[in-house]
Short mmCIF file of C-alpha atoms in Angstrom, two decimals:
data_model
loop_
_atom_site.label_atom_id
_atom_site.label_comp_id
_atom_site.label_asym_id
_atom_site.label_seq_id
_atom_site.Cartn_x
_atom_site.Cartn_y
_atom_site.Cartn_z
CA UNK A 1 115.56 118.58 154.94
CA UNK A 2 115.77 121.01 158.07
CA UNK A 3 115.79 124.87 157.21
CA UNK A 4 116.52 127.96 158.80
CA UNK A 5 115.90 131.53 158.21
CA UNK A 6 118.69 134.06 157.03
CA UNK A 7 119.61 136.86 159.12
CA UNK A 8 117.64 140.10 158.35
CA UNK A 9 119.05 143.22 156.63
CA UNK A 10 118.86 146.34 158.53
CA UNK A 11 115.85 148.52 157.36
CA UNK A 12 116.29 151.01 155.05
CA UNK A 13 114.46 154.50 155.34
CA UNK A 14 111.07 154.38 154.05
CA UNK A 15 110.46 156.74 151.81
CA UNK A 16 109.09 157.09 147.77
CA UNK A 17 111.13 158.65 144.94
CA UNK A 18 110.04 160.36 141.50
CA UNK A 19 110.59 158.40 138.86
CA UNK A 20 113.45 160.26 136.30
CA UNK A 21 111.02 160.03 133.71
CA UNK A 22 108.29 161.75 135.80
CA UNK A 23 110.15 164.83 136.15
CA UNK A 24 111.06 165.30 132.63
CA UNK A 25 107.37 164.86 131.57
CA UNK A 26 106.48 166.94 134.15
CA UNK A 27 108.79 169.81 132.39
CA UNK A 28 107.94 168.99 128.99
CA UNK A 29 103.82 169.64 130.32
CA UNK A 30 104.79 172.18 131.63
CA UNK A 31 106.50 173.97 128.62
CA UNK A 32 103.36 173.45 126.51
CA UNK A 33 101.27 174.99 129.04
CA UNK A 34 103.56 177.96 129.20
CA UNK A 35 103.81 178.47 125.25
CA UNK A 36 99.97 177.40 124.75
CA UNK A 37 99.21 180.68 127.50
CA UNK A 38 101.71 182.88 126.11
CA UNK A 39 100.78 181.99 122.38
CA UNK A 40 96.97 182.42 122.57
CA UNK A 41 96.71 178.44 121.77
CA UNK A 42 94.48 176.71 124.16
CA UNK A 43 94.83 173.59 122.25
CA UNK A 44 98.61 173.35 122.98
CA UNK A 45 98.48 174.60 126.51
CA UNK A 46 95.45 171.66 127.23
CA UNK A 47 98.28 169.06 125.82
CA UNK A 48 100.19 170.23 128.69
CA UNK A 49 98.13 170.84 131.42
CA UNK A 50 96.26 167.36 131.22
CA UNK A 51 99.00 165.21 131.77
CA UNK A 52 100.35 167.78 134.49
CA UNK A 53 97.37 167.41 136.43
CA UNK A 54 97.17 163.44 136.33
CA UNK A 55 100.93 163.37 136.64
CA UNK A 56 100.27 165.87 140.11
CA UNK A 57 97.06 163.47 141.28
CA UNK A 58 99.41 160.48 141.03
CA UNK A 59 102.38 162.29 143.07
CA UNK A 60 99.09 163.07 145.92
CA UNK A 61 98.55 159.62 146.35
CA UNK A 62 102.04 158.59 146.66
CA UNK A 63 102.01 155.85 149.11
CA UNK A 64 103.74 156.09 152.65
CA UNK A 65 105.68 153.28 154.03
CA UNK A 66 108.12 150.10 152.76
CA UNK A 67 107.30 147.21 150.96
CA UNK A 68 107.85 144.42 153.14
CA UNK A 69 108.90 140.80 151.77
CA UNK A 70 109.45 137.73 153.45
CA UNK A 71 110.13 134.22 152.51
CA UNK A 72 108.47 131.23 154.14
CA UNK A 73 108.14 127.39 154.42
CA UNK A 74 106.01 126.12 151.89
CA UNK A 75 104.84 122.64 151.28
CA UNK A 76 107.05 119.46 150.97
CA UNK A 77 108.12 119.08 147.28
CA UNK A 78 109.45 115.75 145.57
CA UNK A 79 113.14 114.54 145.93
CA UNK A 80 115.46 118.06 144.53
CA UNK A 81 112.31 120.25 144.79
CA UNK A 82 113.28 123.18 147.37
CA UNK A 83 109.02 124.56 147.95
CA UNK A 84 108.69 128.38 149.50
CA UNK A 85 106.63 131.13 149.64
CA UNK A 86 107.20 134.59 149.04
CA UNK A 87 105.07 136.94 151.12
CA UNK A 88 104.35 140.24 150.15
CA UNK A 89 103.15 143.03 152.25
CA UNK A 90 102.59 146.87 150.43
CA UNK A 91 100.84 149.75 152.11
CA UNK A 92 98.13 151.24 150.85
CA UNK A 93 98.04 152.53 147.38
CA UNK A 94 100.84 150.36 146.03
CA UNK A 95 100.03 150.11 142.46
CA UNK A 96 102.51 147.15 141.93
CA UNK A 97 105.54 145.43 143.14
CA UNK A 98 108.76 144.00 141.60
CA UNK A 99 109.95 141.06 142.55
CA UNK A 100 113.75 139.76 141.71
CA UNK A 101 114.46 136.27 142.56
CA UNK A 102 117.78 135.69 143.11
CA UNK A 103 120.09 131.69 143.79
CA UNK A 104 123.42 132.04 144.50
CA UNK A 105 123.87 135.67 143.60
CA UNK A 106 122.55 134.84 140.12
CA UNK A 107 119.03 136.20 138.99
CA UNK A 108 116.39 133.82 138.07
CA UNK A 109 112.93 135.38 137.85
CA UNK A 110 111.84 139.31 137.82
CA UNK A 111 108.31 139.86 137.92
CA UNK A 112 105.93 142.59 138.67
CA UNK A 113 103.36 141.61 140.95
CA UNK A 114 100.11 143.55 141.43
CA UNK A 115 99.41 143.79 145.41
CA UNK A 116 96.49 144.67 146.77
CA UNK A 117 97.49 145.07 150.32
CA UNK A 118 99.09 141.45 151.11
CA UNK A 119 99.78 138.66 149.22
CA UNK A 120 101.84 135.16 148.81
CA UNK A 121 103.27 134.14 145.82
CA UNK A 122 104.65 130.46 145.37
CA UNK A 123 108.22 129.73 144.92
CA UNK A 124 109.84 126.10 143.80
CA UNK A 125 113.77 125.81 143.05
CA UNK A 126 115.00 122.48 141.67
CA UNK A 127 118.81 121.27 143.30
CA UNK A 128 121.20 118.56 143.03
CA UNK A 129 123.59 119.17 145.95
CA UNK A 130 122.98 118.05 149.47
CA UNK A 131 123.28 119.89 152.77
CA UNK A 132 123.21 123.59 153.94
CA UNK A 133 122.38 125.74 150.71
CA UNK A 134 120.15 128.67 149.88
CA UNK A 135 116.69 127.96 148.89
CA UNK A 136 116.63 131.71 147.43
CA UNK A 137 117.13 135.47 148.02
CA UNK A 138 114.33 137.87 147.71
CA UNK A 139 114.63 141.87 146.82
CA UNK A 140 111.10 143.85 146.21
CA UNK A 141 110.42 147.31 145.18
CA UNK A 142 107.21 148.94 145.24
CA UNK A 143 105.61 151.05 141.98
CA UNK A 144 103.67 154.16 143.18
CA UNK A 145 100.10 154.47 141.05
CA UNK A 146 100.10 155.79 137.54
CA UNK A 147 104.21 154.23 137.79
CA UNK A 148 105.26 157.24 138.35
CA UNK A 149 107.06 156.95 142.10
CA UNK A 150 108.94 153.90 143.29
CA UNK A 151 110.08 153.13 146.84
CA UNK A 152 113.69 152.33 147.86
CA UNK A 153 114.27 148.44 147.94
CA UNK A 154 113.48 146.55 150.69
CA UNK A 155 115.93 144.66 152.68
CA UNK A 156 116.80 141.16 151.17
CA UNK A 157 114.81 138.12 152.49
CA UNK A 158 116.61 135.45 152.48
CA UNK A 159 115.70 131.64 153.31
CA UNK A 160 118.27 128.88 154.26
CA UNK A 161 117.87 124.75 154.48
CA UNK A 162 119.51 121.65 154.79
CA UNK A 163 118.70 119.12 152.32
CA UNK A 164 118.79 115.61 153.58
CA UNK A 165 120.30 113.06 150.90
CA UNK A 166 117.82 110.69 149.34
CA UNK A 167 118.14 106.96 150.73
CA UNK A 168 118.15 104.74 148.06
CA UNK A 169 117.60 101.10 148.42
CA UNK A 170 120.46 98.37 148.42
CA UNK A 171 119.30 94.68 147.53
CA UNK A 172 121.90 92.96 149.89
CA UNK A 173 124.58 94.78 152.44
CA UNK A 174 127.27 93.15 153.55
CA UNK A 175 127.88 91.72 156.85
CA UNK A 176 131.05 91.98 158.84
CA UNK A 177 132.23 88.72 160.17
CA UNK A 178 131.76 89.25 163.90
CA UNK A 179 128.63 90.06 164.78
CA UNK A 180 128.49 92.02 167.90
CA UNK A 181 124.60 92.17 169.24
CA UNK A 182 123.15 89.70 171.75
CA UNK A 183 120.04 89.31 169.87
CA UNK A 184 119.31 90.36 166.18
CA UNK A 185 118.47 88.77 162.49
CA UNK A 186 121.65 87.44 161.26
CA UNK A 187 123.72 83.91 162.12
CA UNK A 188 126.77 84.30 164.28
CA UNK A 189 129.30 82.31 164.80
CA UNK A 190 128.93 81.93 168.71
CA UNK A 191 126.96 79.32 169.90
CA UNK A 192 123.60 80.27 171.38
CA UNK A 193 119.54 79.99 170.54
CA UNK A 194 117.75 80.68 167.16
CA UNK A 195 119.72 80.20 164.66
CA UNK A 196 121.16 77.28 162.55
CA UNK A 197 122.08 74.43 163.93
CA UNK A 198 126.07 74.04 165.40
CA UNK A 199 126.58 70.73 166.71
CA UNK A 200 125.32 67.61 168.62
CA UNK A 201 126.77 67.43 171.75
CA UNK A 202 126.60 65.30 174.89
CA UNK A 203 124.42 66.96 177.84
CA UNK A 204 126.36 69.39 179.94
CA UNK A 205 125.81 71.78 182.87
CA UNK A 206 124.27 74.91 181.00
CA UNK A 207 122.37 72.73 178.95
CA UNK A 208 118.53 73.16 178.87
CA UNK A 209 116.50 70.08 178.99
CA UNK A 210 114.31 71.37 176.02
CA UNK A 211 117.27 71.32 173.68
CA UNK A 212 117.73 67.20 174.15
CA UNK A 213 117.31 65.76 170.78
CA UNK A 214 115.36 62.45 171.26
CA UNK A 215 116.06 60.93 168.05
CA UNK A 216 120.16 61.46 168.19
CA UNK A 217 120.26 60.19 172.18
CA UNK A 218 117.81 56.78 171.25
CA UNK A 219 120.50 56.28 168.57
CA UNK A 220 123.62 57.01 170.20
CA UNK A 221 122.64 55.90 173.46
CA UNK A 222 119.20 53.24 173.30
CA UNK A 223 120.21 52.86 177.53
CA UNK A 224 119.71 56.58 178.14
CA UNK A 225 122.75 56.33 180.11
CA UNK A 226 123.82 59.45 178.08
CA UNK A 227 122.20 62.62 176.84
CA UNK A 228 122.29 64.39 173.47
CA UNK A 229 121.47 68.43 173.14
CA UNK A 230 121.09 70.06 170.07
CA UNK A 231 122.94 73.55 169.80
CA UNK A 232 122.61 76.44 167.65
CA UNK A 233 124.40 79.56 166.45
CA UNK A 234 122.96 82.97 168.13
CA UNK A 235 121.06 85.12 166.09
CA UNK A 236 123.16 88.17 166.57
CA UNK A 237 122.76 91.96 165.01
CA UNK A 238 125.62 94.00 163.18
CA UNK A 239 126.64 97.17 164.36
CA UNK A 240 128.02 99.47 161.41
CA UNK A 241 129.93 102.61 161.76
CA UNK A 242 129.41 104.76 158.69
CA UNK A 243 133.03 107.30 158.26
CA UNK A 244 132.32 110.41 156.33
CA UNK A 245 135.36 112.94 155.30
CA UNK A 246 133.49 116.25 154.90
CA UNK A 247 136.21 118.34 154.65
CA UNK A 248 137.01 117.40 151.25
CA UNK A 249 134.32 118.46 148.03
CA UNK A 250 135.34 117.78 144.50
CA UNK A 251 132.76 118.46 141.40
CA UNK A 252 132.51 116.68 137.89
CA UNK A 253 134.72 119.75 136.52
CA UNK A 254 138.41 119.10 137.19
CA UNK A 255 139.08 123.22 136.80
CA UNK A 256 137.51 123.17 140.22
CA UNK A 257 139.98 120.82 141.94
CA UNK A 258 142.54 123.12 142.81
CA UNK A 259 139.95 125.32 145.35
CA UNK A 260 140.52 127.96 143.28
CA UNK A 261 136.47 128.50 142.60
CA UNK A 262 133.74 126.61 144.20
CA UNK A 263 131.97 123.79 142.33
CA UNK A 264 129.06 124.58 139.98
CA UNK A 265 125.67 125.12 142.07
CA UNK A 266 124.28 122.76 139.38
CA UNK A 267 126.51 119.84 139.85
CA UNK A 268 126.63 116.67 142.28
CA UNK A 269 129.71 117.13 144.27
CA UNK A 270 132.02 114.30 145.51
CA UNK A 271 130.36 114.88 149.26
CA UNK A 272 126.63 114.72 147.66
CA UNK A 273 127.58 111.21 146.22
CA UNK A 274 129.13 110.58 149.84
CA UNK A 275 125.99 111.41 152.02
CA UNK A 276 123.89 109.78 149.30
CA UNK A 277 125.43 106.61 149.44
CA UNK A 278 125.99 106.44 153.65
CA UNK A 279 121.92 107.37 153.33
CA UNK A 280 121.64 104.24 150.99
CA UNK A 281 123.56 102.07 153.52
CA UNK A 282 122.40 102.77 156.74
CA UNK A 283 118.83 102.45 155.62
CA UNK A 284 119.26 99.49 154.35
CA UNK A 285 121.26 98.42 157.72
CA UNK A 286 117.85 99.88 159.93
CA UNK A 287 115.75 97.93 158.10
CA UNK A 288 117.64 94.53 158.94
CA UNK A 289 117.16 95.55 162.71
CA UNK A 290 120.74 96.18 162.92
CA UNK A 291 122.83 99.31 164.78
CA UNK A 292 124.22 102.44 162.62
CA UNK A 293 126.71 105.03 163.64
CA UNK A 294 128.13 107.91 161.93
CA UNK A 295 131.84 109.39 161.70
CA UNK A 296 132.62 112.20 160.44
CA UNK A 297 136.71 113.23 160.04
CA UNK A 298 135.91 117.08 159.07
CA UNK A 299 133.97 117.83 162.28
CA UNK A 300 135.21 118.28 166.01
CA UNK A 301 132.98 116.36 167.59
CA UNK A 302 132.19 112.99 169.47
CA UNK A 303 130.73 110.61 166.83
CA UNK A 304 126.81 109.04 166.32
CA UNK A 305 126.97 106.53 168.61
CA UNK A 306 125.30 103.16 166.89
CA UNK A 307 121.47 102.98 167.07
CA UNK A 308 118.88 101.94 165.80
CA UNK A 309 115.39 103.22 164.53
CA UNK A 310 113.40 104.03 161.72
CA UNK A 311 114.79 104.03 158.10
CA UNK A 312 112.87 106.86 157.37
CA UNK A 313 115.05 108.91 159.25
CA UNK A 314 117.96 108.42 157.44
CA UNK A 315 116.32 111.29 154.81
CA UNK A 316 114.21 111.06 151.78
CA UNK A 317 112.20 113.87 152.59
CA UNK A 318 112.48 117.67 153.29
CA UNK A 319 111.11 118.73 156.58
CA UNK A 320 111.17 122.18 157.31
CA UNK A 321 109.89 123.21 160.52
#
């Protein structure tokens, strides 16, 4: 698979906010302090002034600055393993850092992440479907120390792919009847060099002398007043055009048929089974030697012209870069 970044949010302010609950402890200190003073009860008033003072060190040491969170390549996973990595970077004094993981506007995973400074956390997502999808969406808040400040939310990170269908192997393709390559692997039916055998004939002009067949002209002619050539059908290669409809994509649940709501993000589509099985056949086309092209009816364009190369190609891994 081939990947791509998503498109920055724009930056919001940087700046730290009191947590709601810091503010009413702070008032509830500072009521105890006030009757512990006015009461004559230095027990009560050292209730209040303790955690007034901690709560007033902590708010001092607020950290300046945005969390910053990005999401990366990681390292190539199995077939329907999407790898990443989440990188975090905190300023100075960040106590912690939340982390919500988010696939298809759905939350998967909130965590909070102690950073010292910077750090990279790994990320794996599991997927069925084929093709340009989201690998995942990022959103990070940073924790002041003692919890008691947060910082606004950092703009979503968000990382795109493309995940190449998995080429399966076929035991036998079929071949069409005409076979259209000068030179290849397979039997023709034009007459040629390499292949089976077509005919005896009598020795004509285009004949080679190497193709006489001694044994057929001592029979046929013991005088040598005539000469025999053996002749063979061409080895010959197949060139395949593979014809894709994209524009249609159908899941396993028929409530989705009408286009009404998208298929499920967990289930095969009819296009999945489509690229998967075009993967399957042009591999196993490349590996005969033979020429593949590709069609496909939902795009504006000119099609794959046939080629050949390496089956490997044809996807069953997930490059990213």
């Amino acid at each position: 698979m081939t990947s791509g970044d998503g498109a920055s949010a724009p930056q919001a302010p940087e700046r730290w906010v009191d947590v709601a609950s810091t503010a009413v402890g702070a008032a509830a200190c500072a009521v105890l302090l006030l009757v512990g003073a006015f009461a004559g009860r230095p027990d009560v008033a050292v209730l209040g002034a303790a955690p007034l003072v901690v709560t007033a060190w902590h708010l001092l040491r607020r950290p300046s600055g945005l969390v910053r969170a990005a999401v990366v390549a990681g390292e190539e996973g199995p077939g329907g393993t999407l790898s990443a990595a989440v990188v975090l970077d905190a300023p100075a004094g960040t106590a912690a850092v939340t982390v919500d993981v988010l696939r298809h506007d759905r939350p998967v995973v909130h965590a909070l992440v102690r950073t010292p400074g910077s750090r990279r956390l790994p990320l794996l997502a599991r997927t069925v479907r084929t093709g340009p999808q989201e690998v995942a969406t990022v959103q990070v808040q940073g924790v002041g120390p003692g919890l008691v400040s947060v910082s606004d939310p950092a703009p979503r990170a968000t990382r795109r792919t493309v995940v190449l269908p998995a080429a399966g192997s076929l035991p036998d393709v079929p071949l069409p009847p005409r076979l259209r390559g000068l030179t290849g692997a397979h039997g023709s039916r034009r007459p040629g060099e390499g292949g089976d055998l077509r005919d005896v004939h009598p020795f004509g002009p285009g004949d080679r002398l190497r193709r006489i067949d001694w044994r057929v002209t001592a029979r046929r002619a013991p005088d040598l007043r005539e000469l025999w050539v053996r002749r063979e059908h061409a080895l010959a290669e197949a060139v395949v055009v593979l014809v894709v409809d994209s524009r249609d994509e159908v899941g396993p649940d028929p409530l989705t048929w009408r286009g009404s709501q998208p298929p499920r993000p967990q289930d095969a589509t009819s296009l999945d089974r489509a690229r998967q099985a075009a993967a399957a056949v042009a591999r196993a086309f490349l590996d005969r030697g033979d020429r593949v092209g590709l069609d496909d009816l939902g795009v504006r364009r000119r099609p794959l012209p046939p080629g050949a190369g390496d089956a490997s190609s044809t996807g069953s891994g997930t490059p990213w870069r």
